[in-house]
mmCIF file of C-alpha atoms in Angstrom:
data_model
loop_
_atom_site.group_PDB
_atom_site.id
_atom_site.type_symbol
_atom_site.label_atom_id
_atom_site.label_comp_id
_atom_site.label_asym_id
_atom_site.label_seq_id
_atom_site.Cartn_x
_atom_site.Cartn_y
_atom_site.Cartn_z
ATOM 1 C CA MET G 231 2.357 11.770 9.260
ATOM 2 C CA GLY G 232 2.209 8.971 6.871
ATOM 3 C CA ARG G 233 0.439 6.154 8.733
ATOM 4 C CA MET G 234 0.515 2.935 6.810
ATOM 5 C CA ARG G 235 -2.409 1.178 5.386
ATOM 6 C CA SER G 236 -2.744 -2.027 3.766
ATOM 7 C CA VAL G 237 -5.145 -4.552 2.140
ATOM 8 C CA ARG G 238 -4.735 -3.819 -1.216
ATOM 9 C CA THR G 239 -4.264 -3.737 -4.766
ATOM 10 C CA ALA G 240 -4.065 -2.611 -8.142
ATOM 11 C CA THR G 241 -2.129 -2.727 -11.275
ATOM 12 C CA ALA G 242 -4.967 -1.137 -12.969
ATOM 13 C CA THR G 243 -3.995 -2.538 -16.309
ATOM 14 C CA LEU G 244 -4.904 -6.028 -15.135
ATOM 15 C CA ALA G 245 -8.413 -7.075 -14.607
ATOM 16 C CA LEU G 246 -9.703 -9.880 -12.414
ATOM 17 C CA THR G 247 -13.343 -10.601 -13.023
ATOM 18 C CA LEU G 248 -14.691 -11.721 -9.788
ATOM 19 C CA ALA G 249 -17.288 -14.168 -9.024
ATOM 20 C CA ALA G 250 -18.276 -17.636 -8.254
ATOM 21 C CA ALA G 251 -20.649 -18.464 -5.642
ATOM 22 C CA GLY G 252 -21.241 -19.316 -2.180
ATOM 23 C CA CYS G 253 -23.604 -20.144 0.571
ATOM 24 C CA ALA G 254 -22.479 -21.793 3.712
ATOM 25 C CA GLY G 255 -18.849 -21.971 4.907
ATOM 26 C CA ASP G 256 -16.363 -20.818 7.522
ATOM 27 C CA ASP G 257 -15.524 -17.230 7.994
ATOM 28 C CA ALA G 258 -12.906 -15.749 5.610
ATOM 29 C CA GLY G 259 -9.407 -16.509 6.826
ATOM 30 C CA ALA G 260 -10.432 -19.545 8.877
ATOM 31 C CA GLY G 261 -8.836 -22.603 7.449
ATOM 32 C CA GLY G 262 -8.094 -21.138 3.981
ATOM 33 C CA PRO G 263 -10.502 -20.390 1.168
ATOM 34 C CA ALA G 264 -13.660 -22.284 0.960
ATOM 35 C CA GLU G 265 -15.095 -23.801 -2.248
ATOM 36 C CA PRO G 266 -17.488 -21.463 -4.110
ATOM 37 C CA SER G 267 -21.113 -22.247 -3.667
ATOM 38 C CA GLY G 268 -24.522 -20.914 -4.566
ATOM 39 C CA GLN G 269 -28.310 -21.378 -4.454
ATOM 40 C CA HIS G 270 -30.667 -21.803 -7.474
ATOM 41 C CA GLY G 271 -27.941 -21.054 -9.948
ATOM 42 C CA VAL G 272 -26.879 -17.749 -8.333
ATOM 43 C CA HIS G 273 -23.117 -17.414 -8.661
ATOM 44 C CA PHE G 274 -20.177 -15.170 -8.913
ATOM 45 C CA GLU G 275 -17.879 -15.591 -11.913
ATOM 46 C CA THR G 276 -14.174 -15.422 -11.623
ATOM 47 C CA GLY G 277 -11.228 -15.449 -14.004
ATOM 48 C CA ARG G 278 -8.729 -16.436 -11.251
ATOM 49 C CA SER G 279 -9.337 -17.192 -7.582
ATOM 50 C CA THR G 280 -5.657 -16.490 -6.771
ATOM 51 C CA ALA G 281 -3.967 -13.210 -7.882
ATOM 52 C CA SER G 282 -1.500 -10.691 -6.716
ATOM 53 C CA ALA G 283 -2.902 -8.381 -3.991
ATOM 54 C CA ASP G 284 -2.565 -5.349 -6.217
ATOM 55 C CA THR G 285 -4.618 -6.875 -9.044
ATOM 56 C CA PRO G 286 -7.889 -5.002 -9.404
ATOM 57 C CA VAL G 287 -11.111 -6.849 -8.825
ATOM 58 C CA ARG G 288 -14.304 -6.645 -10.796
ATOM 59 C CA VAL G 289 -17.404 -8.141 -9.111
ATOM 60 C CA ARG G 290 -20.221 -9.736 -11.186
ATOM 61 C CA LEU G 291 -23.084 -11.724 -9.738
ATOM 62 C CA LYS G 292 -25.366 -13.780 -12.067
ATOM 63 C CA GLY G 293 -28.297 -16.073 -11.924
ATOM 64 C CA LEU G 294 -30.720 -13.833 -9.858
ATOM 65 C CA ALA G 295 -34.300 -13.259 -10.667
ATOM 66 C CA PRO G 296 -34.830 -10.148 -12.888
ATOM 67 C CA ARG G 297 -34.803 -6.933 -10.678
ATOM 68 C CA ALA G 298 -33.980 -9.025 -7.579
ATOM 69 C CA LYS G 299 -32.330 -6.933 -4.741
ATOM 70 C CA VAL G 300 -29.172 -8.134 -3.247
ATOM 71 C CA ARG G 301 -26.468 -7.085 -0.803
ATOM 72 C CA ILE G 302 -22.849 -7.784 -1.810
ATOM 73 C CA THR G 303 -20.368 -8.014 1.049
ATOM 74 C CA ALA G 304 -16.514 -8.048 1.076
ATOM 75 C CA GLN G 305 -14.928 -9.602 4.255
ATOM 76 C CA ALA G 306 -11.545 -10.352 5.586
ATOM 77 C CA LYS G 307 -9.762 -10.909 8.894
ATOM 78 C CA ASP G 308 -6.813 -8.846 10.068
ATOM 79 C CA ARG G 309 -3.716 -9.978 11.869
ATOM 80 C CA HIS G 310 -5.442 -9.969 15.169
ATOM 81 C CA GLY G 311 -8.384 -12.131 13.932
ATOM 82 C CA ALA G 312 -10.829 -9.121 13.788
ATOM 83 C CA ARG G 313 -13.219 -9.044 10.976
ATOM 84 C CA TRP G 314 -13.375 -6.088 8.483
ATOM 85 C CA THR G 315 -16.406 -5.733 6.123
ATOM 86 C CA ALA G 316 -17.988 -3.544 3.530
ATOM 87 C CA ASP G 317 -21.082 -3.889 1.556
ATOM 88 C CA VAL G 318 -23.196 -2.403 -1.222
ATOM 89 C CA SER G 319 -26.869 -3.015 -2.158
ATOM 90 C CA ARG G 320 -27.802 -3.347 -5.786
ATOM 91 C CA THR G 321 -30.813 -4.355 -8.001
ATOM 92 C CA ALA G 322 -30.246 -6.962 -10.648
ATOM 93 C CA ASP G 323 -30.908 -5.981 -14.332
ATOM 94 C CA THR G 324 -33.517 -7.662 -16.445
ATOM 95 C CA LYS G 325 -31.239 -10.656 -17.059
ATOM 96 C CA GLY G 326 -30.684 -11.192 -13.339
ATOM 97 C CA THR G 327 -27.078 -9.899 -13.319
ATOM 98 C CA VAL G 328 -25.375 -7.377 -10.885
ATOM 99 C CA GLU G 329 -22.373 -5.764 -12.470
ATOM 100 C CA LEU G 330 -20.462 -3.474 -10.071
ATOM 101 C CA GLY G 331 -17.799 -2.477 -12.567
ATOM 102 C CA ASP G 332 -14.213 -1.544 -11.860
ATOM 103 C CA LYS G 333 -14.974 1.637 -9.863
ATOM 104 C CA ASP G 334 -17.674 0.255 -7.634
ATOM 105 C CA SER G 335 -15.782 -3.047 -7.057
ATOM 106 C CA THR G 336 -12.640 -1.061 -5.966
ATOM 107 C CA ARG G 337 -14.816 1.040 -3.741
ATOM 108 C CA LEU G 338 -16.312 -2.086 -2.055
ATOM 109 C CA LEU G 339 -12.881 -3.581 -1.256
ATOM 110 C CA GLY G 340 -11.342 -0.246 -0.366
ATOM 111 C CA SER G 341 -13.908 0.788 2.161
ATOM 112 C CA MET G 342 -13.840 -2.127 4.620
ATOM 113 C CA LEU G 343 -14.043 -1.147 8.215
ATOM 114 C CA PRO G 344 -13.479 -3.201 11.411
ATOM 115 C CA THR G 345 -16.455 -4.814 13.145
ATOM 116 C CA GLY G 346 -14.567 -5.575 16.321
ATOM 117 C CA GLY G 347 -11.199 -5.653 17.976
ATOM 118 C CA ARG G 348 -8.848 -2.837 18.723
ATOM 119 C CA ALA G 349 -9.250 -1.220 15.313
ATOM 120 C CA LYS G 350 -12.992 -0.648 15.730
ATOM 121 C CA LYS G 351 -12.263 1.704 18.706
ATOM 122 C CA LEU G 352 -10.421 4.023 16.206
ATOM 123 C CA ILE G 353 -13.523 4.697 14.132
ATOM 124 C CA GLY G 354 -14.503 8.273 14.827
ATOM 125 C CA SER G 355 -11.248 8.860 16.769
ATOM 126 C CA GLY G 356 -9.639 11.098 14.259
ATOM 127 C CA LYS G 357 -6.733 8.776 13.970
ATOM 128 C CA ALA G 358 -5.771 7.052 10.703
ATOM 129 C CA PHE G 359 -6.131 3.303 10.609
ATOM 130 C CA SER G 360 -6.137 0.567 8.002
ATOM 131 C CA TYR G 361 -6.501 -3.127 7.436
ATOM 132 C CA HIS G 362 -3.474 -5.181 8.048
ATOM 133 C CA PRO G 363 -3.281 -8.954 7.533
ATOM 134 C CA GLY G 364 -0.349 -10.873 8.615
ATOM 135 C CA PRO G 365 2.997 -9.378 7.399
ATOM 136 C CA PRO G 366 4.124 -10.834 4.060
ATOM 137 C CA GLY G 367 7.203 -12.512 5.527
ATOM 138 C CA GLN G 368 4.843 -14.614 7.721
ATOM 139 C CA GLN G 369 1.715 -14.706 5.599
ATOM 140 C CA ARG G 370 2.274 -14.724 1.890
ATOM 141 C CA SER G 371 -1.402 -14.002 1.117
ATOM 142 C CA TYR G 372 -4.744 -13.373 2.751
ATOM 143 C CA THR G 373 -8.253 -14.568 1.973
ATOM 144 C CA LEU G 374 -10.928 -12.194 0.833
ATOM 145 C CA ARG G 375 -14.558 -13.362 0.903
ATOM 146 C CA ILE G 376 -17.207 -11.980 -1.430
ATOM 147 C CA SER G 377 -20.759 -12.987 -0.589
ATOM 148 C CA ALA G 378 -24.288 -12.153 -1.655
ATOM 149 C CA THR G 379 -27.409 -11.944 0.481
ATOM 150 C CA ALA G 380 -30.966 -11.783 -0.996
ATOM 151 C CA LEU G 381 -32.900 -8.620 -0.005
ATOM 152 C CA SER G 382 -36.022 -9.733 -1.908
ATOM 153 C CA GLY G 383 -37.866 -12.816 -3.080
ATOM 154 C CA LYS G 384 -38.284 -16.217 -1.619
ATOM 155 C CA ASP G 385 -34.684 -16.346 -0.419
ATOM 156 C CA LYS G 386 -34.810 -12.956 1.338
ATOM 157 C CA GLY G 387 -32.309 -12.825 4.201
ATOM 158 C CA GLU G 388 -30.329 -15.833 3.000
ATOM 159 C CA ARG G 389 -26.837 -15.900 1.671
ATOM 160 C CA VAL G 390 -27.197 -17.015 -1.938
ATOM 161 C CA ALA G 391 -23.604 -16.836 -3.279
ATOM 162 C CA ARG G 392 -20.066 -16.896 -2.016
ATOM 163 C CA ARG G 393 -16.576 -16.682 -3.507
ATOM 164 C CA ASP G 394 -13.244 -16.694 -1.639
ATOM 165 C CA LEU G 395 -10.253 -15.049 -3.301
ATOM 166 C CA VAL G 396 -6.620 -15.585 -2.330
ATOM 167 C CA ARG G 397 -4.790 -12.203 -2.589
ATOM 168 C CA GLN G 398 -0.953 -12.716 -2.728
ATOM 169 C CA TRP G 399 1.697 -10.419 -1.419
ATOM 170 C CA LEU G 400 4.419 -12.774 -2.678
ATOM 171 C CA VAL G 401 3.908 -14.776 -5.849
ATOM 172 C CA ASP G 402 5.307 -18.276 -6.067
ATOM 173 C CA GLY G 403 9.150 -18.277 -6.053
ATOM 174 C CA ALA G 404 9.503 -14.822 -4.481
ATOM 175 C CA THR G 405 11.439 -14.873 -1.212
ATOM 176 C CA HIS G 406 11.719 -12.971 2.086
ATOM 177 C CA ARG G 407 14.599 -12.429 4.558
ATOM 178 C CA GLU G 408 14.419 -10.359 7.662
ATOM 179 C CA LEU G 409 17.322 -8.033 8.172
ATOM 180 C CA THR G 410 18.712 -6.953 11.546
ATOM 181 C CA VAL G 411 21.200 -4.314 12.593
ATOM 182 C CA ALA G 412 23.164 -6.865 14.532
ATOM 183 C CA LYS G 413 23.686 -9.117 11.468
ATOM 184 C CA ASP G 414 23.091 -6.861 8.433
ATOM 185 C CA LYS G 415 23.730 -3.415 9.878
ATOM 186 C CA VAL G 416 20.247 -2.345 8.814
ATOM 187 C CA ALA G 417 16.714 -3.319 10.043
ATOM 188 C CA GLY G 418 13.949 -4.219 7.556
ATOM 189 C CA ASP G 419 12.594 -6.891 5.232
ATOM 190 C CA LEU G 420 14.302 -7.968 2.032
ATOM 191 C CA TYR G 421 12.029 -9.398 -0.670
ATOM 192 C CA LEU G 422 13.377 -10.912 -3.917
ATOM 193 C CA PRO G 423 11.554 -11.957 -7.069
ATOM 194 C CA PRO G 424 11.479 -15.457 -8.408
ATOM 195 C CA LYS G 425 14.847 -16.498 -9.884
ATOM 196 C CA GLY G 426 15.522 -16.489 -13.571
ATOM 197 C CA GLY G 427 13.761 -13.298 -14.468
ATOM 198 C CA ASP G 428 15.265 -10.201 -16.125
ATOM 199 C CA GLN G 429 17.224 -7.689 -13.989
ATOM 200 C CA LYS G 430 15.107 -4.915 -12.884
ATOM 201 C CA ALA G 431 15.287 -1.716 -10.858
ATOM 202 C CA PRO G 432 15.608 -2.484 -7.144
ATOM 203 C CA VAL G 433 13.551 -0.291 -4.815
ATOM 204 C CA LEU G 434 14.316 0.988 -1.314
ATOM 205 C CA VAL G 435 11.025 1.624 0.462
ATOM 206 C CA PHE G 436 10.278 3.409 3.764
ATOM 207 C CA GLY G 437 7.539 5.275 5.522
ATOM 208 C CA GLY G 438 7.179 8.423 7.632
ATOM 209 C CA SER G 439 6.578 9.474 11.189
ATOM 210 C CA GLU G 440 4.600 6.296 12.074
ATOM 211 C CA GLY G 441 7.936 4.561 12.255
ATOM 212 C CA GLY G 442 8.582 0.860 12.156
ATOM 213 C CA ASN G 443 8.620 -1.170 8.961
ATOM 214 C CA ALA G 444 5.850 0.611 7.179
ATOM 215 C CA GLY G 445 6.662 -0.314 3.529
ATOM 216 C CA THR G 446 6.729 -4.057 3.977
ATOM 217 C CA TYR G 447 3.617 -4.907 1.974
ATOM 218 C CA THR G 448 4.719 -2.544 -0.790
ATOM 219 C CA ALA G 449 8.158 -4.089 -0.943
ATOM 220 C CA ALA G 450 6.594 -7.554 -1.294
ATOM 221 C CA LEU G 451 4.388 -6.513 -4.078
ATOM 222 C CA LEU G 452 7.271 -4.898 -5.868
ATOM 223 C CA ALA G 453 9.161 -8.211 -5.691
ATOM 224 C CA SER G 454 6.144 -9.880 -7.171
ATOM 225 C CA HIS G 455 6.445 -7.517 -10.050
ATOM 226 C CA GLY G 456 10.155 -8.597 -10.424
ATOM 227 C CA HIS G 457 11.794 -5.775 -8.467
ATOM 228 C CA PRO G 458 14.207 -6.661 -5.636
ATOM 229 C CA ALA G 459 12.886 -4.498 -2.803
ATOM 230 C CA LEU G 460 13.846 -3.670 0.736
ATOM 231 C CA SER G 461 11.432 -2.199 3.302
ATOM 232 C CA LEU G 462 13.707 -0.268 5.669
ATOM 233 C CA CYS G 463 12.976 0.574 9.292
ATOM 234 C CA TYR G 464 14.928 3.602 10.338
ATOM 235 C CA PHE G 465 13.384 4.336 13.761
ATOM 236 C CA ARG G 466 10.973 2.698 16.167
ATOM 237 C CA CYS G 467 12.303 -0.691 15.051
ATOM 238 C CA GLY G 468 11.792 -2.533 18.393
ATOM 239 C CA LYS G 469 13.595 -3.285 21.462
ATOM 240 C CA ASP G 470 17.275 -4.056 21.143
ATOM 241 C CA SER G 471 17.192 -3.034 17.410
ATOM 242 C CA GLY G 472 19.817 -0.357 17.852
ATOM 243 C CA ARG G 473 17.731 2.176 16.107
ATOM 244 C CA PRO G 474 16.407 5.450 17.712
ATOM 245 C CA ASN G 475 12.715 6.011 18.668
ATOM 246 C CA GLY G 476 12.258 9.237 16.734
ATOM 247 C CA ILE G 477 13.418 11.092 13.647
ATOM 248 C CA ASP G 478 16.456 12.453 15.383
ATOM 249 C CA SER G 479 19.837 12.650 13.676
ATOM 250 C CA ILE G 480 18.990 9.836 11.282
ATOM 251 C CA ASP G 481 22.062 9.699 8.991
ATOM 252 C CA LEU G 482 21.723 9.248 5.308
ATOM 253 C CA ASP G 483 24.572 6.789 5.464
ATOM 254 C CA TYR G 484 22.164 4.322 7.088
ATOM 255 C CA PHE G 485 19.884 4.478 4.014
ATOM 256 C CA THR G 486 22.801 4.332 1.643
ATOM 257 C CA LEU G 487 24.121 1.184 3.295
ATOM 258 C CA ALA G 488 20.628 -0.334 2.743
ATOM 259 C CA GLY G 489 20.660 0.797 -0.861
ATOM 260 C CA LYS G 490 24.106 -0.776 -1.545
ATOM 261 C CA LEU G 491 23.066 -4.079 0.063
ATOM 262 C CA LEU G 492 19.942 -4.115 -2.151
ATOM 263 C CA ARG G 493 21.938 -3.341 -5.294
ATOM 264 C CA GLU G 494 23.985 -6.540 -4.681
ATOM 265 C CA GLN G 495 20.993 -8.859 -4.756
ATOM 266 C CA GLU G 496 20.181 -11.331 -7.536
ATOM 267 C CA GLY G 497 17.863 -9.809 -10.031
ATOM 268 C CA ALA G 498 18.839 -6.208 -9.256
ATOM 269 C CA GLU G 499 20.060 -3.835 -11.964
ATOM 270 C CA PRO G 500 22.356 -1.767 -9.663
ATOM 271 C CA ASP G 501 22.533 1.393 -11.662
ATOM 272 C CA ARG G 502 18.741 1.735 -11.522
ATOM 273 C CA LEU G 503 18.212 1.743 -7.831
ATOM 274 C CA ALA G 504 15.046 3.728 -6.809
ATOM 275 C CA VAL G 505 14.109 5.192 -3.515
ATOM 276 C CA MET G 506 10.456 5.424 -2.301
ATOM 277 C CA GLY G 507 9.620 7.450 0.724
ATOM 278 C CA ASN G 508 6.288 8.437 2.278
ATOM 279 C CA SER G 509 5.550 11.659 4.200
ATOM 280 C CA ARG G 510 8.432 12.492 6.436
ATOM 281 C CA GLY G 511 10.296 9.791 4.615
ATOM 282 C CA SER G 512 9.840 11.744 1.425
ATOM 283 C CA GLU G 513 12.512 14.189 2.823
ATOM 284 C CA ALA G 514 15.043 11.414 3.205
ATOM 285 C CA ALA G 515 14.231 10.032 -0.265
ATOM 286 C CA GLN G 516 14.830 13.448 -1.888
ATOM 287 C CA LEU G 517 18.004 13.985 0.075
ATOM 288 C CA LEU G 518 19.294 10.613 -1.028
ATOM 289 C CA GLY G 519 18.569 11.317 -4.736
ATOM 290 C CA GLN G 520 20.222 14.637 -4.377
ATOM 291 C CA ARG G 521 23.265 13.834 -2.264
ATOM 292 C CA ARG G 522 23.867 10.235 -3.306
ATOM 293 C CA PRO G 523 23.287 10.190 -7.102
ATOM 294 C CA SER G 524 25.991 7.672 -7.651
ATOM 295 C CA VAL G 525 23.872 5.172 -5.573
ATOM 296 C CA PHE G 526 20.247 6.171 -6.212
ATOM 297 C CA ARG G 527 18.532 7.024 -9.493
ATOM 298 C CA ASP G 528 14.802 7.611 -9.332
ATOM 299 C CA VAL G 529 13.026 9.221 -6.324
ATOM 300 C CA ILE G 530 9.294 8.515 -5.677
ATOM 301 C CA ALA G 531 7.951 10.845 -2.941
ATOM 302 C CA TYR G 532 4.394 10.243 -1.535
ATOM 303 C CA ALA G 533 2.611 13.040 0.333
ATOM 304 C CA PRO G 534 5.900 15.029 0.286
ATOM 305 C CA SER G 535 7.428 17.977 1.825
ATOM 306 C CA SER G 536 9.668 20.043 -0.446
ATOM 307 C CA LYS G 537 11.788 21.045 2.475
ATOM 308 C CA VAL G 538 13.721 19.513 5.337
ATOM 309 C CA ASN G 539 11.771 19.815 8.609
ATOM 310 C CA GLY G 540 12.978 19.577 12.226
ATOM 311 C CA PRO G 541 13.254 16.478 14.297
ATOM 312 C CA TYR G 542 10.303 14.363 15.439
ATOM 313 C CA LEU G 543 9.303 13.775 18.346
ATOM 314 C CA SER G 544 12.348 15.608 19.796
ATOM 315 C CA GLY G 545 16.023 16.226 19.185
ATOM 316 C CA THR G 546 18.241 18.702 17.533
ATOM 317 C CA THR G 547 18.006 17.756 13.776
ATOM 318 C CA ALA G 548 16.049 15.225 11.720
ATOM 319 C CA TRP G 549 18.658 14.128 9.259
ATOM 320 C CA THR G 550 22.433 14.040 9.229
ATOM 321 C CA ASP G 551 24.943 13.456 6.360
ATOM 322 C CA HIS G 552 28.248 11.760 7.344
ATOM 323 C CA GLY G 553 27.318 12.891 10.825
ATOM 324 C CA GLU G 554 26.788 16.516 9.909
ATOM 325 C CA PRO G 555 23.323 18.003 10.437
ATOM 326 C CA VAL G 556 21.316 18.580 7.309
ATOM 327 C CA PRO G 557 19.917 22.085 7.661
ATOM 328 C CA THR G 558 16.193 22.719 7.569
ATOM 329 C CA GLY G 559 14.769 24.422 4.414
ATOM 330 C CA PRO G 560 14.235 23.727 0.723
ATOM 331 C CA ILE G 561 15.566 20.516 -0.742
ATOM 332 C CA PRO G 562 17.208 21.087 -4.115
ATOM 333 C CA LEU G 563 16.869 18.387 -6.765
ATOM 334 C CA ASN G 564 19.389 19.512 -9.337
ATOM 335 C CA HIS G 565 21.806 16.513 -8.702
ATOM 336 C CA VAL G 566 19.165 13.815 -8.944
ATOM 337 C CA ARG G 567 20.279 11.361 -11.612
ATOM 338 C CA GLY G 568 16.859 10.099 -12.622
ATOM 339 C CA THR G 569 13.203 11.046 -12.328
ATOM 340 C CA VAL G 570 11.646 12.642 -9.258
ATOM 341 C CA LEU G 571 7.863 11.794 -8.948
ATOM 342 C CA ALA G 572 5.814 13.507 -6.365
ATOM 343 C CA VAL G 573 2.327 12.007 -5.553
ATOM 344 C CA ALA G 574 0.128 14.300 -3.386
ATOM 345 C CA GLY G 575 -3.499 14.977 -2.294
ATOM 346 C CA GLY G 576 -5.065 18.362 -2.514
ATOM 347 C CA ASN G 577 -7.114 17.738 0.656
ATOM 348 C CA ASP G 578 -4.131 16.720 2.780
ATOM 349 C CA LYS G 579 -4.879 17.796 6.369
ATOM 350 C CA MET G 580 -1.500 16.686 7.723
ATOM 351 C CA TRP G 581 0.539 19.189 5.852
ATOM 352 C CA GLY G 582 0.579 20.948 2.433
ATOM 353 C CA SER G 583 1.879 18.122 0.253
ATOM 354 C CA ALA G 584 0.091 19.513 -2.852
ATOM 355 C CA ALA G 585 1.954 22.811 -2.445
ATOM 356 C CA SER G 586 5.168 20.898 -1.827
ATOM 357 C CA ALA G 587 4.665 18.898 -5.141
ATOM 358 C CA LYS G 588 4.150 22.229 -6.878
ATOM 359 C CA ASP G 589 7.466 23.514 -5.411
ATOM 360 C CA MET G 590 9.108 20.301 -6.510
ATOM 361 C CA ALA G 591 7.742 20.651 -10.028
ATOM 362 C CA ARG G 592 9.580 23.977 -10.287
ATOM 363 C CA HIS G 593 12.820 22.020 -9.689
ATOM 364 C CA GLY G 594 12.017 19.514 -12.425
ATOM 365 C CA ALA G 595 9.946 16.847 -10.523
ATOM 366 C CA LYS G 596 6.994 15.145 -12.177
ATOM 367 C CA THR G 597 3.867 15.348 -10.202
ATOM 368 C CA LEU G 598 0.605 13.597 -9.654
ATOM 369 C CA VAL G 599 -1.795 15.704 -7.524
ATOM 370 C CA TYR G 600 -5.244 14.425 -6.723
ATOM 371 C CA PRO G 601 -7.455 17.294 -5.549
ATOM 372 C CA ASP G 602 -9.926 15.356 -3.409
ATOM 373 C CA ALA G 603 -7.294 12.958 -1.819
ATOM 374 C CA GLY G 604 -5.826 13.391 1.544
ATOM 375 C CA HIS G 605 -2.547 12.451 3.111
ATOM 376 C CA HIS G 606 -2.780 8.674 2.468
ATOM 377 C CA VAL G 607 -2.123 8.537 -1.242
ATOM 378 C CA ASN G 608 0.857 6.359 -0.751
ATOM 379 C CA TRP G 609 1.565 3.056 -2.468
ATOM 380 C CA PHE G 610 -1.073 0.673 -3.908
ATOM 381 C CA PRO G 611 -4.783 0.737 -3.803
ATOM 382 C CA LEU G 612 -7.346 -1.140 -1.658
ATOM 383 C CA GLY G 613 -5.735 -0.130 1.670
ATOM 384 C CA GLN G 614 -8.436 1.037 4.059
ATOM 385 C CA PRO G 615 -7.699 4.341 5.838
ATOM 386 C CA GLY G 616 -11.146 4.993 7.371
ATOM 387 C CA GLN G 617 -10.425 8.632 8.019
ATOM 388 C CA GLU G 618 -7.488 10.938 8.651
ATOM 389 C CA GLY G 619 -6.925 13.348 11.484
ATOM 390 C CA GLY G 620 -5.379 16.672 10.611
ATOM 391 C CA ARG G 621 -3.028 18.804 12.696
ATOM 392 C CA ASP G 622 -5.892 21.427 12.912
ATOM 393 C CA GLY G 623 -8.130 18.883 14.621
ATOM 394 C CA THR G 624 -10.191 18.331 11.563
ATOM 395 C CA VAL G 625 -11.262 14.717 10.961
ATOM 396 C CA THR G 626 -11.616 14.215 7.099
ATOM 397 C CA SER G 627 -12.881 11.140 5.417
ATOM 398 C CA THR G 628 -10.703 10.899 2.261
ATOM 399 C CA SER G 629 -10.597 7.086 1.794
ATOM 400 C CA GLN G 630 -12.473 6.911 -1.490
ATOM 401 C CA ALA G 631 -10.432 9.662 -3.004
ATOM 402 C CA ASP G 632 -7.226 8.112 -1.617
ATOM 403 C CA GLN G 633 -8.150 4.741 -3.162
ATOM 404 C CA ALA G 634 -8.693 6.398 -6.507
ATOM 405 C CA ALA G 635 -5.426 8.239 -6.228
ATOM 406 C CA ARG G 636 -3.594 4.949 -5.499
ATOM 407 C CA ALA G 637 -5.359 3.045 -8.343
ATOM 408 C CA ASP G 638 -4.274 5.741 -10.802
ATOM 409 C CA SER G 639 -0.711 6.415 -9.501
ATOM 410 C CA TRP G 640 0.424 2.786 -8.756
ATOM 411 C CA PRO G 641 0.632 1.583 -12.309
ATOM 412 C CA LYS G 642 2.388 4.813 -13.224
ATOM 413 C CA VAL G 643 4.910 4.227 -10.525
ATOM 414 C CA LEU G 644 5.449 0.691 -11.905
ATOM 415 C CA ARG G 645 5.953 2.077 -15.323
ATOM 416 C CA LEU G 646 8.533 4.495 -14.067
ATOM 417 C CA LEU G 647 10.449 1.613 -12.519
ATOM 418 C CA GLU G 648 10.375 -0.229 -15.861
ATOM 419 C CA ASP G 649 11.736 2.771 -17.872
#
């Protein structure tokens, strides 16, 4: 539960007006962004060509003939070099302009699907998948290409405009350090904001039953917003990591150690440490807020469970506290020092996260429940889950609703961290 997704995006309070043109050029991601170009005055307009990866994009194409038909395509390459694309077809207005607007622009970028490589094989498989560029510690940004192809007129079939955008995980001055159990006693990625800013709430981020370092893009973006952040791997952390391969007797002390390390970092306001967990990780996040209130303040639980579940994939207990098993059953929230925010989808086929959010609300949690969204409401927008597979065998396409949920919830999460 809780498979990660990434390309992404959106502090909805910011607006990046896209555009500026292009014809020929290398594929996106090859040799960096190409210069914008266009034919016959057709062009995209842009406020900035480089912006944080969670900055929303608004696509506008100008200079077309009145009522001309055009296809606008978004394209990027993933970490394996496979191309992901999405497109929409539109008709220009009487002034020769195509204005997608915030909603359609977000939908364009948030619906990219793979055209080749290993990810393409997952289309129709019932498994969740998403766009992943290189990890932020190795690739601080990725290039997104927006292009326009004429569908009518004398240039029919030709690309008439192009614009490359650089989408940053880490803004200038933000730093990354890999953490290992051997050296740091925890595994993950530590991201720190540029020096000289105000102290802000640090954030410990981790995923669910997908394992690995699922929160690394989110932690990088949080650092770009001024929050020291640590993406923690607690199982499936790789050979010789010293971490288990399942959610089996994972001790809360491990998370607490990571939280204390994070609180000590430059730019961190230690008393405001927040914990952000997705899916099965939401259980650990709530337990930390409840059982470690002197360390953790706010709890952000995506696609949550309101109770402790059993181990995954095997074992005797999922979580332990100072070596003692944490019993299965409801998670009380009466000792949490700060705010508990539950973000859930009403069409979650993995498990009943909306019902869990309702249970959590009865214990004082704030909730954001999106009726049409699925299990993948976590983190920032413009990630691309093409579909999700439910435990009942149902394959549900919830990507558009998931994107809308993230676009709405992400700025609210950022505001919570600022309070």
